[in-house]
């Protein structure tokens, strides 16, 4: 009987201990949930405050500080408060035990009174911070996993860049953009890498190097800081309506060079010579890394284009479902490329460009508006979130390594690397360009080489070693300086270089079509590609373009009828093509101004027809007069484009216009 009573007491005591342990566990879980909610609330408030201040700046026309620089300042202030003003009381239940192991396991099983508990590795802390575990935990909670940036925040930013690309100006400067993005990025990477290696050798000689720092690490640093992100400059360019070609050169270079920098950095990481020393130079390993670069880039490009092409939705009757499918297919491109060992940045960029060219034409009007607004919103929120987080991590990241010599060397190397990218390539490109890249454009491109989200995301992805921690800390300072100083001085730089602003892009394109620029200005490869795309690909992949029955030979009639959608026949008279004004293969343009016809042949000469009523009118005078009043129509190769002009004043009859012109001349 006594044994039974003792057993019951033990069981009761054990159950009470278990109950108390469950209560404690539930309280900890609830406290952790509240802490996580508070951390997310901090970022939401940061974005809210940034948006309100942006509205104030736009209302006051204040251009000295862009929204991204403002988000970084707010992040810095919050980081200071979290680091120095808030302290979490120590938990008396925390126990520090010593255990001699040769490595730090990612998962640790601890046996506590017969119960096994699983603990995961959160990172290394210094011996002086052992007593500040709670503060470290709070700072660690506001430090996101780097994969969050790559898998959640980066895809909408990169996709929006490709989806909103102005293809007209992009393809007009395609050769120059490719030269800056590919050749220029590689040159910049090696220039920065060589200069930083010399800086590291100097630090080693004077005893300021606290860990291993190899030449491959210097090249990796050169690759990540060669990724430009002139979001601040481009926003000001867009607001001031700066020259469209300068905008296209900067935007196109930044879009493609981000992709090149990502693949280049992964190729440098994949550099593995044979033998024990993995940091010596070896020709075969170099060629292998070059092969990795080409393979990863081409594979990512093919995957992105293929995914963009197969996004052929037929849910036009359900715009909500259509938009949701489009969104998921776009995002899955990034994840699919990463899962296959390619680069998601390259894949999602070209997926966006392909979908903008093909899939967009198949969407319903509601879905077209929704997708544009959706990705524009996601791009805005993700970009400002990243810049806010940059400011925050300057104080919340626990493993910063700041070295004055490395920082000064990095700023000098970034400047020289950018100069080696812009000026020599511009000189070589101008040898073959009809319209030269002027010196003031080159100075502006040099000044606008800001570093931003991509550089930060590449540097924070791996901070395990001493070299990577120093790179991350220096990268933050480079981003801060370029965004605040270069971004804030954009307006003054435009004025100093006397670059024209207030340029109406549509009017500029309209004038260029009238013979001031003809097909000789277009890239020859693009003209060939356009004809193939216009006649064959668009009729197959979209509902726009001429039916295949009109472009394929007569012997292919059954196949053409099978591949052409019914909507293509309906849209034959309403061709949707945003690039047609670049291609003038027939050599002439016909302008119909109601009662006057003006033609432009391939040589650029103007001829005018006789107006109704038999009154001869000079073509130049008629052109100027009709551009000032009323609507006009442009006819190119059977495609009729109606270009509305300013309707603030109704068009006047021809006699009234002549009378008013006569009075103005007399006055």
mmCIF file of C-alpha atoms in Angstrom, residues 74-418:
data_model
loop_
_atom_site.group_PDB
_atom_site.id
_atom_site.type_symbol
_atom_site.label_atom_id
_atom_site.label_comp_id
_atom_site.label_asym_id
_atom_site.label_seq_id
_atom_site.Cartn_x
_atom_site.Cartn_y
_atom_site.Cartn_z
ATOM 1 C CA UNK A 74 15.082 56.324 -40.988
ATOM 2 C CA UNK A 75 16.614 52.860 -40.803
ATOM 3 C CA UNK A 76 19.776 54.316 -39.264
ATOM 4 C CA UNK A 77 17.776 56.132 -36.581
ATOM 5 C CA UNK A 78 15.801 53.020 -35.656
ATOM 6 C CA UNK A 79 19.011 50.962 -35.623
ATOM 7 C CA UNK A 80 20.613 53.386 -33.151
ATOM 8 C CA UNK A 81 17.570 53.139 -30.872
ATOM 9 C CA UNK A 82 17.489 49.327 -30.988
ATOM 10 C CA UNK A 83 21.230 49.029 -30.390
ATOM 11 C CA UNK A 84 21.806 51.541 -27.626
ATOM 12 C CA UNK A 85 18.474 52.662 -26.139
ATOM 13 C CA UNK A 86 16.594 49.381 -25.640
ATOM 14 C CA UNK A 87 17.871 46.636 -23.336
ATOM 15 C CA UNK A 88 16.020 43.405 -22.625
ATOM 16 C CA UNK A 89 16.305 42.067 -19.032
ATOM 17 C CA UNK A 90 18.404 38.940 -18.722
ATOM 18 C CA UNK A 91 16.632 35.612 -18.372
ATOM 19 C CA UNK A 92 17.753 33.854 -15.181
ATOM 20 C CA UNK A 93 16.975 30.475 -16.769
ATOM 21 C CA UNK A 94 19.743 30.830 -19.350
ATOM 22 C CA UNK A 95 22.573 28.405 -18.629
ATOM 23 C CA UNK A 96 26.054 28.517 -20.165
ATOM 24 C CA UNK A 97 27.822 25.170 -20.359
ATOM 25 C CA UNK A 98 31.161 24.269 -21.899
ATOM 26 C CA UNK A 99 31.491 21.423 -24.377
ATOM 27 C CA UNK A 100 34.642 20.563 -26.312
ATOM 28 C CA UNK A 101 33.808 19.770 -29.951
ATOM 29 C CA UNK A 102 35.828 20.177 -33.139
ATOM 30 C CA UNK A 103 33.057 21.893 -35.148
ATOM 31 C CA UNK A 104 29.841 23.803 -34.571
ATOM 32 C CA UNK A 105 26.937 21.501 -35.547
ATOM 33 C CA UNK A 106 23.938 23.054 -37.255
ATOM 34 C CA UNK A 107 21.556 21.082 -34.992
ATOM 35 C CA UNK A 108 22.218 20.113 -31.379
ATOM 36 C CA UNK A 109 20.253 17.533 -29.326
ATOM 37 C CA UNK A 110 20.399 18.105 -25.562
ATOM 38 C CA UNK A 111 19.336 15.447 -23.030
ATOM 39 C CA UNK A 112 17.674 17.128 -20.050
ATOM 40 C CA UNK A 113 16.430 14.628 -17.444
ATOM 41 C CA UNK A 114 15.699 12.003 -20.058
ATOM 42 C CA UNK A 115 14.005 14.426 -22.492
ATOM 43 C CA UNK A 116 15.705 15.361 -25.748
ATOM 44 C CA UNK A 117 15.496 18.962 -26.968
ATOM 45 C CA UNK A 118 16.592 20.226 -30.365
ATOM 46 C CA UNK A 119 18.601 23.474 -30.676
ATOM 47 C CA UNK A 120 19.633 25.129 -33.916
ATOM 48 C CA UNK A 121 22.781 27.155 -34.585
ATOM 49 C CA UNK A 122 22.169 30.917 -34.732
ATOM 50 C CA UNK A 123 25.728 32.132 -35.101
ATOM 51 C CA UNK A 124 28.937 32.910 -33.270
ATOM 52 C CA UNK A 125 29.136 35.515 -30.498
ATOM 53 C CA UNK A 126 32.211 36.951 -28.836
ATOM 54 C CA UNK A 127 33.155 36.097 -25.258
ATOM 55 C CA UNK A 128 32.346 39.634 -24.075
ATOM 56 C CA UNK A 129 28.727 39.279 -25.246
ATOM 57 C CA UNK A 130 27.882 36.103 -23.352
ATOM 58 C CA UNK A 131 26.067 38.088 -20.665
ATOM 59 C CA UNK A 132 24.055 40.050 -23.274
ATOM 60 C CA UNK A 133 22.293 37.099 -24.819
ATOM 61 C CA UNK A 134 18.859 38.734 -24.607
ATOM 62 C CA UNK A 135 20.001 41.913 -26.365
ATOM 63 C CA UNK A 136 21.696 39.812 -29.030
ATOM 64 C CA UNK A 137 18.489 37.837 -29.487
ATOM 65 C CA UNK A 138 16.481 41.026 -29.993
ATOM 66 C CA UNK A 139 18.953 42.351 -32.571
ATOM 67 C CA UNK A 140 19.066 38.956 -34.267
ATOM 68 C CA UNK A 141 15.291 38.953 -34.662
ATOM 69 C CA UNK A 142 15.384 42.191 -36.669
ATOM 70 C CA UNK A 143 18.151 40.700 -38.840
ATOM 71 C CA UNK A 144 16.532 38.742 -41.637
ATOM 72 C CA UNK A 145 17.777 35.577 -43.226
ATOM 73 C CA UNK A 146 19.681 36.593 -46.403
ATOM 74 C CA UNK A 147 17.576 34.150 -48.407
ATOM 75 C CA UNK A 148 14.578 36.379 -47.679
ATOM 76 C CA UNK A 149 16.163 39.044 -49.863
ATOM 77 C CA UNK A 150 16.951 36.696 -52.712
ATOM 78 C CA UNK A 151 13.714 34.726 -52.773
ATOM 79 C CA UNK A 152 11.140 37.332 -51.710
ATOM 80 C CA UNK A 153 12.376 40.922 -52.095
ATOM 81 C CA UNK A 154 14.636 40.770 -55.160
ATOM 82 C CA UNK A 155 12.301 38.996 -57.663
ATOM 83 C CA UNK A 156 9.661 41.782 -57.876
ATOM 84 C CA UNK A 157 12.381 44.451 -58.247
ATOM 85 C CA UNK A 158 14.157 42.640 -61.080
ATOM 86 C CA UNK A 159 10.939 41.544 -62.783
ATOM 87 C CA UNK A 160 9.551 45.078 -62.738
ATOM 88 C CA UNK A 161 12.744 46.320 -64.400
ATOM 89 C CA UNK A 162 12.201 43.941 -67.316
ATOM 90 C CA UNK A 163 8.407 44.282 -67.436
ATOM 91 C CA UNK A 164 8.483 48.098 -67.538
ATOM 92 C CA UNK A 165 11.422 48.351 -69.944
ATOM 93 C CA UNK A 166 10.931 50.913 -72.711
ATOM 94 C CA UNK A 167 11.929 48.655 -75.547
ATOM 95 C CA UNK A 168 11.978 51.401 -78.167
ATOM 96 C CA UNK A 169 14.912 53.270 -76.635
ATOM 97 C CA UNK A 170 16.467 50.097 -75.249
ATOM 98 C CA UNK A 171 16.849 48.473 -78.660
ATOM 99 C CA UNK A 172 17.886 51.731 -80.280
ATOM 100 C CA UNK A 173 20.938 51.709 -77.986
ATOM 101 C CA UNK A 174 21.221 47.931 -77.668
ATOM 102 C CA UNK A 175 24.848 47.641 -78.793
ATOM 103 C CA UNK A 176 26.074 50.282 -76.356
ATOM 104 C CA UNK A 177 24.025 48.854 -73.492
ATOM 105 C CA UNK A 178 25.430 45.355 -74.036
ATOM 106 C CA UNK A 179 28.977 46.731 -74.154
ATOM 107 C CA UNK A 180 28.580 48.620 -70.884
ATOM 108 C CA UNK A 181 26.761 45.747 -69.163
ATOM 109 C CA UNK A 182 29.035 42.855 -70.198
ATOM 110 C CA UNK A 183 32.467 44.203 -71.104
ATOM 111 C CA UNK A 184 32.255 47.151 -68.725
ATOM 112 C CA UNK A 185 31.182 45.061 -65.728
ATOM 113 C CA UNK A 186 33.980 42.529 -66.269
ATOM 114 C CA UNK A 187 36.554 45.323 -66.669
ATOM 115 C CA UNK A 188 35.260 47.052 -63.537
ATOM 116 C CA UNK A 189 35.370 43.783 -61.591
ATOM 117 C CA UNK A 190 39.024 43.090 -62.404
ATOM 118 C CA UNK A 191 40.135 46.715 -61.921
ATOM 119 C CA UNK A 192 38.528 46.817 -58.468
ATOM 120 C CA UNK A 193 39.801 43.328 -57.625
ATOM 121 C CA UNK A 194 43.412 44.178 -58.516
ATOM 122 C CA UNK A 195 43.368 47.472 -56.621
ATOM 123 C CA UNK A 196 41.810 45.871 -53.550
ATOM 124 C CA UNK A 197 44.372 43.070 -53.620
ATOM 125 C CA UNK A 198 47.110 45.672 -53.478
ATOM 126 C CA UNK A 199 45.271 47.288 -50.579
ATOM 127 C CA UNK A 200 45.045 43.946 -48.768
ATOM 128 C CA UNK A 201 48.769 43.344 -49.284
ATOM 129 C CA UNK A 202 49.451 46.753 -47.737
ATOM 130 C CA UNK A 203 47.257 45.890 -44.750
ATOM 131 C CA UNK A 204 49.117 42.617 -44.356
ATOM 132 C CA UNK A 205 52.496 44.357 -44.384
ATOM 133 C CA UNK A 206 51.569 46.815 -41.630
ATOM 134 C CA UNK A 207 49.795 44.180 -39.553
ATOM 135 C CA UNK A 208 46.176 45.386 -39.908
ATOM 136 C CA UNK A 209 44.792 42.215 -41.473
ATOM 137 C CA UNK A 210 43.008 40.095 -38.883
ATOM 138 C CA UNK A 211 42.245 37.048 -41.051
ATOM 139 C CA UNK A 212 42.604 35.399 -44.447
ATOM 140 C CA UNK A 213 41.878 37.579 -47.475
ATOM 141 C CA UNK A 214 42.743 36.023 -50.838
ATOM 142 C CA UNK A 215 42.782 37.374 -54.394
ATOM 143 C CA UNK A 216 39.556 35.519 -55.179
ATOM 144 C CA UNK A 217 37.929 37.394 -52.296
ATOM 145 C CA UNK A 218 39.083 40.673 -53.860
ATOM 146 C CA UNK A 219 37.612 39.643 -57.221
ATOM 147 C CA UNK A 220 34.370 38.686 -55.509
ATOM 148 C CA UNK A 221 34.259 42.127 -53.906
ATOM 149 C CA UNK A 222 34.876 43.675 -57.321
ATOM 150 C CA UNK A 223 31.983 41.688 -58.799
ATOM 151 C CA UNK A 224 29.419 42.641 -56.152
ATOM 152 C CA UNK A 225 30.256 46.377 -56.100
ATOM 153 C CA UNK A 226 30.199 46.499 -59.916
ATOM 154 C CA UNK A 227 26.419 46.008 -59.799
ATOM 155 C CA UNK A 228 24.975 49.500 -60.277
ATOM 156 C CA UNK A 229 21.500 50.482 -59.122
ATOM 157 C CA UNK A 230 20.844 54.121 -60.092
ATOM 158 C CA UNK A 231 17.242 54.042 -58.874
ATOM 159 C CA UNK A 232 17.614 57.504 -57.336
ATOM 160 C CA UNK A 233 19.040 59.045 -60.499
ATOM 161 C CA UNK A 234 16.516 57.345 -62.785
ATOM 162 C CA UNK A 235 13.599 58.528 -60.650
ATOM 163 C CA UNK A 236 14.834 62.109 -60.971
ATOM 164 C CA UNK A 237 15.442 61.592 -64.706
ATOM 165 C CA UNK A 238 11.868 60.396 -65.120
ATOM 166 C CA UNK A 239 10.466 63.299 -63.135
ATOM 167 C CA UNK A 240 12.503 65.920 -65.025
ATOM 168 C CA UNK A 241 12.005 64.171 -68.408
ATOM 169 C CA UNK A 242 15.720 63.956 -69.191
ATOM 170 C CA UNK A 243 16.919 62.920 -72.654
ATOM 171 C CA UNK A 244 15.443 59.500 -73.473
ATOM 172 C CA UNK A 245 18.700 58.053 -74.839
ATOM 173 C CA UNK A 246 20.615 58.918 -71.659
ATOM 174 C CA UNK A 247 17.827 57.351 -69.618
ATOM 175 C CA UNK A 248 17.893 54.222 -71.793
ATOM 176 C CA UNK A 249 21.680 53.872 -71.521
ATOM 177 C CA UNK A 250 21.664 54.152 -67.728
ATOM 178 C CA UNK A 251 18.577 52.013 -67.178
ATOM 179 C CA UNK A 252 19.588 49.325 -69.679
ATOM 180 C CA UNK A 253 23.096 49.097 -68.264
ATOM 181 C CA UNK A 254 21.874 48.835 -64.666
ATOM 182 C CA UNK A 255 19.306 46.166 -65.536
ATOM 183 C CA UNK A 256 21.736 43.917 -67.406
ATOM 184 C CA UNK A 257 24.809 44.573 -65.298
ATOM 185 C CA UNK A 258 22.988 43.380 -62.169
ATOM 186 C CA UNK A 259 22.475 40.073 -63.935
ATOM 187 C CA UNK A 260 26.095 39.962 -65.110
ATOM 188 C CA UNK A 261 27.391 40.781 -61.612
ATOM 189 C CA UNK A 262 25.364 37.953 -60.057
ATOM 190 C CA UNK A 263 26.644 35.365 -62.543
ATOM 191 C CA UNK A 264 30.178 36.737 -62.349
ATOM 192 C CA UNK A 265 30.252 36.499 -58.551
ATOM 193 C CA UNK A 266 28.987 32.914 -58.650
ATOM 194 C CA UNK A 267 31.664 32.050 -61.240
ATOM 195 C CA UNK A 268 34.383 33.481 -58.979
ATOM 196 C CA UNK A 269 33.057 31.446 -56.056
ATOM 197 C CA UNK A 270 33.149 28.371 -58.303
ATOM 198 C CA UNK A 271 36.854 28.906 -59.098
ATOM 199 C CA UNK A 272 38.485 25.708 -57.752
ATOM 200 C CA UNK A 273 42.052 24.834 -58.870
ATOM 201 C CA UNK A 274 43.305 21.313 -58.309
ATOM 202 C CA UNK A 275 45.430 20.621 -55.233
ATOM 203 C CA UNK A 276 45.351 21.785 -51.655
ATOM 204 C CA UNK A 277 45.686 25.519 -52.308
ATOM 205 C CA UNK A 278 42.382 26.706 -53.780
ATOM 206 C CA UNK A 279 43.547 30.312 -54.269
ATOM 207 C CA UNK A 280 46.419 29.901 -56.720
ATOM 208 C CA UNK A 281 46.075 30.832 -60.386
ATOM 209 C CA UNK A 282 45.466 27.970 -62.764
ATOM 210 C CA UNK A 283 44.559 28.317 -66.441
ATOM 211 C CA UNK A 284 42.201 25.328 -66.527
ATOM 212 C CA UNK A 285 40.340 26.492 -63.442
ATOM 213 C CA UNK A 286 40.046 29.954 -65.013
ATOM 214 C CA UNK A 287 38.616 28.494 -68.207
ATOM 215 C CA UNK A 288 36.230 26.382 -66.138
ATOM 216 C CA UNK A 289 34.975 29.474 -64.312
ATOM 217 C CA UNK A 290 34.508 31.210 -67.665
ATOM 218 C CA UNK A 291 32.536 28.203 -68.871
ATOM 219 C CA UNK A 292 30.402 28.350 -65.719
ATOM 220 C CA UNK A 293 29.729 32.023 -66.431
ATOM 221 C CA UNK A 294 28.585 31.341 -69.994
ATOM 222 C CA UNK A 295 26.606 28.248 -69.036
ATOM 223 C CA UNK A 296 24.792 29.813 -66.100
ATOM 224 C CA UNK A 297 23.978 33.023 -67.966
ATOM 225 C CA UNK A 298 22.784 31.314 -71.150
ATOM 226 C CA UNK A 299 20.828 28.698 -69.202
ATOM 227 C CA UNK A 300 19.149 31.368 -67.060
ATOM 228 C CA UNK A 301 18.395 33.419 -70.163
ATOM 229 C CA UNK A 302 16.826 30.440 -71.961
ATOM 230 C CA UNK A 303 14.791 29.448 -68.910
ATOM 231 C CA UNK A 304 13.463 32.977 -68.424
ATOM 232 C CA UNK A 305 12.499 33.400 -72.067
ATOM 233 C CA UNK A 306 10.890 29.948 -72.197
ATOM 234 C CA UNK A 307 8.825 30.601 -69.081
ATOM 235 C CA UNK A 308 7.760 33.981 -70.421
ATOM 236 C CA UNK A 309 6.683 32.450 -73.718
ATOM 237 C CA UNK A 310 4.669 29.600 -72.180
ATOM 238 C CA UNK A 311 2.746 32.021 -69.940
ATOM 239 C CA UNK A 312 -0.078 31.967 -72.476
ATOM 240 C CA UNK A 313 -3.162 32.568 -70.398
ATOM 241 C CA UNK A 314 -6.673 31.962 -71.741
ATOM 242 C CA UNK A 315 -8.553 33.271 -68.729
ATOM 243 C CA UNK A 316 -9.593 36.606 -70.195
ATOM 244 C CA UNK A 317 -13.122 36.174 -68.874
ATOM 245 C CA UNK A 318 -11.784 35.991 -65.294
ATOM 246 C CA UNK A 319 -9.306 38.870 -64.832
ATOM 247 C CA UNK A 320 -8.633 38.063 -61.167
ATOM 248 C CA UNK A 321 -7.619 34.478 -61.961
ATOM 249 C CA UNK A 322 -5.656 35.659 -64.976
ATOM 250 C CA UNK A 323 -3.673 38.173 -62.910
ATOM 251 C CA UNK A 324 -3.033 35.605 -60.166
ATOM 252 C CA UNK A 325 -1.734 33.041 -62.675
ATOM 253 C CA UNK A 326 0.465 35.633 -64.353
ATOM 254 C CA UNK A 327 1.917 36.666 -60.984
ATOM 255 C CA UNK A 328 2.650 33.108 -59.868
ATOM 256 C CA UNK A 329 4.232 32.123 -63.185
ATOM 257 C CA UNK A 330 6.476 35.176 -63.049
ATOM 258 C CA UNK A 331 7.637 34.541 -59.488
ATOM 259 C CA UNK A 332 8.115 30.816 -60.049
ATOM 260 C CA UNK A 333 10.637 31.610 -62.801
ATOM 261 C CA UNK A 334 13.066 32.937 -60.195
ATOM 262 C CA UNK A 335 12.638 29.948 -57.885
ATOM 263 C CA UNK A 336 12.823 27.446 -60.749
ATOM 264 C CA UNK A 337 16.120 28.914 -61.963
ATOM 265 C CA UNK A 338 17.617 28.845 -58.455
ATOM 266 C CA UNK A 339 16.446 25.259 -57.932
ATOM 267 C CA UNK A 340 18.033 24.198 -61.250
ATOM 268 C CA UNK A 341 21.386 25.735 -60.357
ATOM 269 C CA UNK A 342 20.997 28.796 -62.578
ATOM 270 C CA UNK A 343 20.620 32.435 -61.555
ATOM 271 C CA UNK A 344 17.111 33.601 -60.769
ATOM 272 C CA UNK A 345 17.972 37.271 -61.331
ATOM 273 C CA UNK A 346 18.823 36.673 -65.003
ATOM 274 C CA UNK A 347 15.853 34.350 -65.520
ATOM 275 C CA UNK A 348 13.226 36.643 -64.007
ATOM 276 C CA UNK A 349 14.648 39.690 -65.837
ATOM 277 C CA UNK A 350 14.295 38.127 -69.278
ATOM 278 C CA UNK A 351 11.004 36.552 -68.253
ATOM 279 C CA UNK A 352 9.671 40.040 -67.559
ATOM 280 C CA UNK A 353 10.939 41.361 -70.892
ATOM 281 C CA UNK A 354 9.413 38.416 -72.758
ATOM 282 C CA UNK A 355 6.072 38.675 -70.988
ATOM 283 C CA UNK A 356 5.912 42.405 -71.669
ATOM 284 C CA UNK A 357 6.455 41.722 -75.365
ATOM 285 C CA UNK A 358 4.195 38.694 -75.842
ATOM 286 C CA UNK A 359 2.018 37.737 -72.871
ATOM 287 C CA UNK A 360 0.906 41.300 -72.171
ATOM 288 C CA UNK A 361 -0.920 41.390 -75.519
ATOM 289 C CA UNK A 362 -2.942 38.305 -74.541
ATOM 290 C CA UNK A 363 -4.160 39.680 -71.219
ATOM 291 C CA UNK A 364 -7.526 41.305 -70.798
ATOM 292 C CA UNK A 365 -7.493 45.114 -70.380
ATOM 293 C CA UNK A 366 -8.255 44.719 -66.671
ATOM 294 C CA UNK A 367 -5.348 42.311 -66.193
ATOM 295 C CA UNK A 368 -2.992 44.561 -68.131
ATOM 296 C CA UNK A 369 -3.690 47.415 -65.729
ATOM 297 C CA UNK A 370 -3.581 45.145 -62.687
ATOM 298 C CA UNK A 371 -0.236 43.540 -63.511
ATOM 299 C CA UNK A 372 1.397 46.904 -64.181
ATOM 300 C CA UNK A 373 0.131 48.379 -60.934
ATOM 301 C CA UNK A 374 0.821 45.227 -58.917
ATOM 302 C CA UNK A 375 4.489 44.907 -59.872
ATOM 303 C CA UNK A 376 5.019 48.652 -59.605
ATOM 304 C CA UNK A 377 3.680 48.528 -56.040
ATOM 305 C CA UNK A 378 5.750 45.467 -55.114
ATOM 306 C CA UNK A 379 8.864 47.072 -56.587
ATOM 307 C CA UNK A 380 8.301 50.261 -54.585
ATOM 308 C CA UNK A 381 7.706 48.463 -51.276
ATOM 309 C CA UNK A 382 10.548 45.955 -51.703
ATOM 310 C CA UNK A 383 13.068 48.595 -52.725
ATOM 311 C CA UNK A 384 12.261 50.934 -49.839
ATOM 312 C CA UNK A 385 12.211 47.999 -47.418
ATOM 313 C CA UNK A 386 15.712 46.970 -48.501
ATOM 314 C CA UNK A 387 17.091 50.492 -48.150
ATOM 315 C CA UNK A 388 15.475 50.858 -44.716
ATOM 316 C CA UNK A 389 17.011 47.554 -43.718
ATOM 317 C CA UNK A 390 20.428 48.754 -44.917
ATOM 318 C CA UNK A 391 20.317 51.597 -42.439
ATOM 319 C CA UNK A 392 19.136 49.250 -39.711
ATOM 320 C CA UNK A 393 21.903 46.680 -40.216
ATOM 321 C CA UNK A 394 24.645 49.278 -39.800
ATOM 322 C CA UNK A 395 23.904 49.081 -36.059
ATOM 323 C CA UNK A 396 22.128 45.747 -35.590
ATOM 324 C CA UNK A 397 24.634 43.525 -37.428
ATOM 325 C CA UNK A 398 26.958 42.097 -34.753
ATOM 326 C CA UNK A 399 29.998 41.111 -36.840
ATOM 327 C CA UNK A 400 31.018 44.335 -38.574
ATOM 328 C CA UNK A 401 34.687 44.686 -39.538
ATOM 329 C CA UNK A 402 35.613 48.283 -40.378
ATOM 330 C CA UNK A 403 39.147 48.918 -41.590
ATOM 331 C CA UNK A 404 40.045 52.496 -42.656
ATOM 332 C CA UNK A 405 42.631 51.410 -45.238
ATOM 333 C CA UNK A 406 40.235 48.920 -46.849
ATOM 334 C CA UNK A 407 37.393 51.476 -46.862
ATOM 335 C CA UNK A 408 39.485 54.236 -48.485
ATOM 336 C CA UNK A 409 40.876 51.742 -50.988
ATOM 337 C CA UNK A 410 37.355 50.550 -51.809
ATOM 338 C CA UNK A 411 36.097 54.057 -52.573
ATOM 339 C CA UNK A 412 39.109 54.756 -54.785
ATOM 340 C CA UNK A 413 38.768 51.390 -56.563
ATOM 341 C CA UNK A 414 35.033 51.854 -57.184
ATOM 342 C CA UNK A 415 35.683 55.283 -58.704
ATOM 343 C CA UNK A 416 38.489 54.046 -60.969
ATOM 344 C CA UNK A 417 36.552 50.917 -61.921
ATOM 345 C CA UNK A 418 33.553 52.989 -62.995
#
